[in-house]
Coordinates of C-alpha atoms and ligand atoms in Angstrom, one line a residue:
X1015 CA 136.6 -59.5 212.3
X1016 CA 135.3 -56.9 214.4
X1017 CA 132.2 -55.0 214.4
X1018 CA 133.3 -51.9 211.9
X1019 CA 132.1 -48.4 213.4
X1020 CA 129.7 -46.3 211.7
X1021 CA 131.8 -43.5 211.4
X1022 CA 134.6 -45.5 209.3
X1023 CA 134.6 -45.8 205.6
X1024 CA 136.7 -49.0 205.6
X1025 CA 139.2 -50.6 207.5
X1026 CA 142.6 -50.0 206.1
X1027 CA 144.2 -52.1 208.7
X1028 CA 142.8 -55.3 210.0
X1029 CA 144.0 -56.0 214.1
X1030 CA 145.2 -59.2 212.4
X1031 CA 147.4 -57.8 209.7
X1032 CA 148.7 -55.1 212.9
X1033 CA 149.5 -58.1 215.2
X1034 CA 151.2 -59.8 212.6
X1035 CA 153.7 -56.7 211.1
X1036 CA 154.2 -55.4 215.0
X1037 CA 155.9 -59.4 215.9
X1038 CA 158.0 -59.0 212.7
X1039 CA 159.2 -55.1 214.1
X1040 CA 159.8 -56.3 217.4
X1041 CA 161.9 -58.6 216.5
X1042 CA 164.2 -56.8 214.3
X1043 CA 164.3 -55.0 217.5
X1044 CA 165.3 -57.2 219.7
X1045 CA 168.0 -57.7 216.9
X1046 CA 169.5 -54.3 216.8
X1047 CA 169.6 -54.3 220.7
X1048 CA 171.1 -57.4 221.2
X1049 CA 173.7 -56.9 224.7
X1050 CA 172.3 -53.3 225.3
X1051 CA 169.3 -51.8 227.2
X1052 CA 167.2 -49.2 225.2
X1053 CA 164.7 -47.0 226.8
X1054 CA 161.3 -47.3 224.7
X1055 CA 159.1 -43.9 225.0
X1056 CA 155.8 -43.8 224.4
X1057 CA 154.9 -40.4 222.7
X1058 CA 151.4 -39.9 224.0
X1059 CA 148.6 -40.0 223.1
X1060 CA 148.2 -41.6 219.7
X1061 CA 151.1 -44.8 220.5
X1062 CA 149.8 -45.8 223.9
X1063 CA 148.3 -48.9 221.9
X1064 CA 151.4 -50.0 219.8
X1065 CA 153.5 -49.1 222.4
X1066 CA 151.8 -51.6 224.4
X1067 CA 152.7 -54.2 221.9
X1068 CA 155.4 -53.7 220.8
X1069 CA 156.9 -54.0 224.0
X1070 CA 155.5 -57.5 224.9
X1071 CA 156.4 -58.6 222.1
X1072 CA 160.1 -57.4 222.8
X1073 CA 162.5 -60.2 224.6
X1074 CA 165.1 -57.5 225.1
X1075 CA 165.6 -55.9 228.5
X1076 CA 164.3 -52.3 228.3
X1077 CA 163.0 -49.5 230.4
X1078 CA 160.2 -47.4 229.6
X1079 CA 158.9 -44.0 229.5
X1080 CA 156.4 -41.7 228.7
X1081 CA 156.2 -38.1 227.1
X1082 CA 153.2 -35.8 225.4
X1083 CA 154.8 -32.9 222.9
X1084 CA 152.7 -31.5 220.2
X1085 CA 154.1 -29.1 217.3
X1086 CA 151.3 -27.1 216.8
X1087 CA 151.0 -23.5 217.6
X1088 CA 147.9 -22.4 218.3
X1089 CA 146.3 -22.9 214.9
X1090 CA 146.0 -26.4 213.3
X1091 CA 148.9 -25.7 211.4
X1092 CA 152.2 -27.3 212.2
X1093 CA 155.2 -24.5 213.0
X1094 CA 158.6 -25.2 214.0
X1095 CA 157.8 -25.4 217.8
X1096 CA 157.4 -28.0 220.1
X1097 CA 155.5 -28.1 223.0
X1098 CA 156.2 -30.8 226.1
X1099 CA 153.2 -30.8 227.7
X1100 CA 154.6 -34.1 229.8
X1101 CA 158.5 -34.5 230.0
X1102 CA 160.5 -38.3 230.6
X1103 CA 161.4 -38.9 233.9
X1104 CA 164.3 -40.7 232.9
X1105 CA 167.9 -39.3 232.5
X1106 CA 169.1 -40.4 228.6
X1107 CA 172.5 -39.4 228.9
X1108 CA 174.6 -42.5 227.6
X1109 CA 171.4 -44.5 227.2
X1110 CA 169.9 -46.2 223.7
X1111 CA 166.6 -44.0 222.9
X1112 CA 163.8 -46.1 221.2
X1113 CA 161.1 -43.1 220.2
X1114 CA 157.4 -45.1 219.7
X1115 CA 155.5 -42.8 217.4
X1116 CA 152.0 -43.3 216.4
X1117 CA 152.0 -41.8 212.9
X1118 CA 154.1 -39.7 211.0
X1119 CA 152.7 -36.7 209.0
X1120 CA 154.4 -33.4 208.4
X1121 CA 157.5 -34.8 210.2
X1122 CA 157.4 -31.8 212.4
X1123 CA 156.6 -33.2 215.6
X1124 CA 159.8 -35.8 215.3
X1125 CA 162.1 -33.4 213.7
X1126 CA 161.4 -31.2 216.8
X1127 CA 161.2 -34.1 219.6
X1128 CA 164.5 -36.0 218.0
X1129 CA 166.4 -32.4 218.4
X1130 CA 165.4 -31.9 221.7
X1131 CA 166.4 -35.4 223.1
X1132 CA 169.9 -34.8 220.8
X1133 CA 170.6 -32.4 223.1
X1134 CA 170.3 -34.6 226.2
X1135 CA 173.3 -36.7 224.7
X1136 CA 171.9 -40.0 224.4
X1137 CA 174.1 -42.8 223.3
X1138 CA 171.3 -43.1 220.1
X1139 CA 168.2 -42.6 219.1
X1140 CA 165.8 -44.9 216.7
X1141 CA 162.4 -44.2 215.7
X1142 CA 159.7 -47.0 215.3
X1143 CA 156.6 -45.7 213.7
X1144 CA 153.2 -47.6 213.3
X1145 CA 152.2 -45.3 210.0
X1146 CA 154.0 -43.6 207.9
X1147 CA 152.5 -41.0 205.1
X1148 CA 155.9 -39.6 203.6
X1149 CA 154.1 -37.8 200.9
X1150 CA 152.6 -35.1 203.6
X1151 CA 156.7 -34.7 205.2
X1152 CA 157.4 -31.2 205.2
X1153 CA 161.2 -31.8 207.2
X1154 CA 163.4 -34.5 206.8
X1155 CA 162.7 -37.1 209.2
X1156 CA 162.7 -40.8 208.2
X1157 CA 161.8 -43.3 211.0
X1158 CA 164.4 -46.2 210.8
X1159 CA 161.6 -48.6 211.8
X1160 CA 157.6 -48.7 209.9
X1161 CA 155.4 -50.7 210.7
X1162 CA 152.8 -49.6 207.7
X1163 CA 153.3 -46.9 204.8
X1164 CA 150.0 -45.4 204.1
X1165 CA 148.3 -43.2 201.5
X1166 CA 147.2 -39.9 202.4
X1167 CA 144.1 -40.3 204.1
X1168 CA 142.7 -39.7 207.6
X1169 CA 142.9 -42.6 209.9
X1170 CA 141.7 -43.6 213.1
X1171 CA 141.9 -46.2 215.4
X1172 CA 144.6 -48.3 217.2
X1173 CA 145.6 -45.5 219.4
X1174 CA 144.8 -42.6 216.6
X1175 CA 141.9 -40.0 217.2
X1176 CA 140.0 -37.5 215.6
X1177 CA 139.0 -34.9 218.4
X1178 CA 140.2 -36.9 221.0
X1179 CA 137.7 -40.1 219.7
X1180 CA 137.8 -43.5 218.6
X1181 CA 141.3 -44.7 220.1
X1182 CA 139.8 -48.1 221.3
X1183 CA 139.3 -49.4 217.7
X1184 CA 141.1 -52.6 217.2
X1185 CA 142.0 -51.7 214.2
X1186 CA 143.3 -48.8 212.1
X1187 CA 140.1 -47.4 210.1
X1188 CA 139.8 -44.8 207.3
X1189 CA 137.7 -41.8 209.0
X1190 CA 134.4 -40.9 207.1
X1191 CA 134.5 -37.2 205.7
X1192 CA 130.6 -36.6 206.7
X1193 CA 132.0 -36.9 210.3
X1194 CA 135.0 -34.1 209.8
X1195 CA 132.9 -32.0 206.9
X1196 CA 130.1 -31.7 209.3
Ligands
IMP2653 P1 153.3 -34.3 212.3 O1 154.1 -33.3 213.2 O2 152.6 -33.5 211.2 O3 154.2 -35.4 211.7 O4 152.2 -34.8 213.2 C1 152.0 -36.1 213.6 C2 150.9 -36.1 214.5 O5 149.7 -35.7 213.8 C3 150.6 -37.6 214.9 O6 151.3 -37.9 216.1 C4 149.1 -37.5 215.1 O7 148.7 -37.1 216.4 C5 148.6 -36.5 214.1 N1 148.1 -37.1 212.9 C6 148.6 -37.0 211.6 N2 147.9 -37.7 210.7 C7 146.9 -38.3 211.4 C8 145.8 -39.2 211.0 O8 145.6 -39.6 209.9 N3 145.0 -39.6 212.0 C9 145.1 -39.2 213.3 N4 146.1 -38.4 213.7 C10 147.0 -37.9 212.8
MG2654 MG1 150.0 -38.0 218.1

């Protein structure tokens, strides 16, 4: 077990229990692209560390890519809009899109980001998400892959931050309010 941070209230995720749900995902994966070649994007910041997991946990012959959107305006509020503050580099016309998301929330960001790359007239498009809190979803957007449904509470760790911290943890932690409230 790792040494907990002191700005965690507990660990909702051990980096054992993570390890152990992200082989069974990748798997069922490599199942559903059996023959084909998807293209697995990284939505960055928040999956870089799943991402990285996932992937070597994947037998199936992929490409990857990377791209940083964010569906808030200029308040903390989500709106409607999307942002790409880093586009793919790759063309996905005809190709099999495998979207890596960190966590979903509002539902906003995906709704927005899987419109977008509709438009690019991908061959399809899947969504694997590490968390999922579907009682915040404000749009309908269900991922076809989760990894973990979680209550509504805010987490950190394993790739997610609070004000840009704590993305090393191993492990997926449930944020202290002293450290938000202050
Ligand atoms: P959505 O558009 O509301 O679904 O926003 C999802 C994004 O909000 C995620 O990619 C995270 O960056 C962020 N987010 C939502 N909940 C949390 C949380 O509990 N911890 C850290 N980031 C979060
Ligand atoms: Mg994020």
């Amino acid at each position: 077990m790792a040494v907990i941070h002191a700005d965690v209230e507990r660990v909702m995720l051990t980096r054992e229990q993570i390890e152990e749900r992200v082989k069974v995902v990748a798997a069922q994966l490599d199942k559903l692209y059996e023959g084909r070649r998807p293209v697995v994007i990284c939505i960055l910041k928040g999956s870089v560390v799943f991402f990285s997991d996932l992937i070597r946990n994947m037998q199936t012959p992929l490409t990857i890519d990377f791209m940083a959107v964010s569906s808030y305006g200029n308040g903390t509020k989500s709106t409607g809009e999307l942002t790409i503050k880093k586009d793919l580099a790759t063309d996905i016309k005809g190709r099999d899109v495998l979207i890596v998301e960190d966590i979903i929330d509002s539902g906003n960001t995906l709704y927005n980001l899987k419109k977008l790359l509709n438009s690019r007239l991908p061959n399809s498009i899947n969504i694997v998400t590490l968390l999922d809190k579907p009682e915040r979803r404000e749009v309908p957007i269900e991922p076809e892959y989760t990894c973990f449904v979680i209550e509504d509470e805010f987490v950190i760790g394993y790739g997610l931050d609070y004000a840009e911290e704590y993305r090393n943890l191993p492990y997926v932690g449930v944020l202290k309010r002293s450290v938000y409230e202050k």
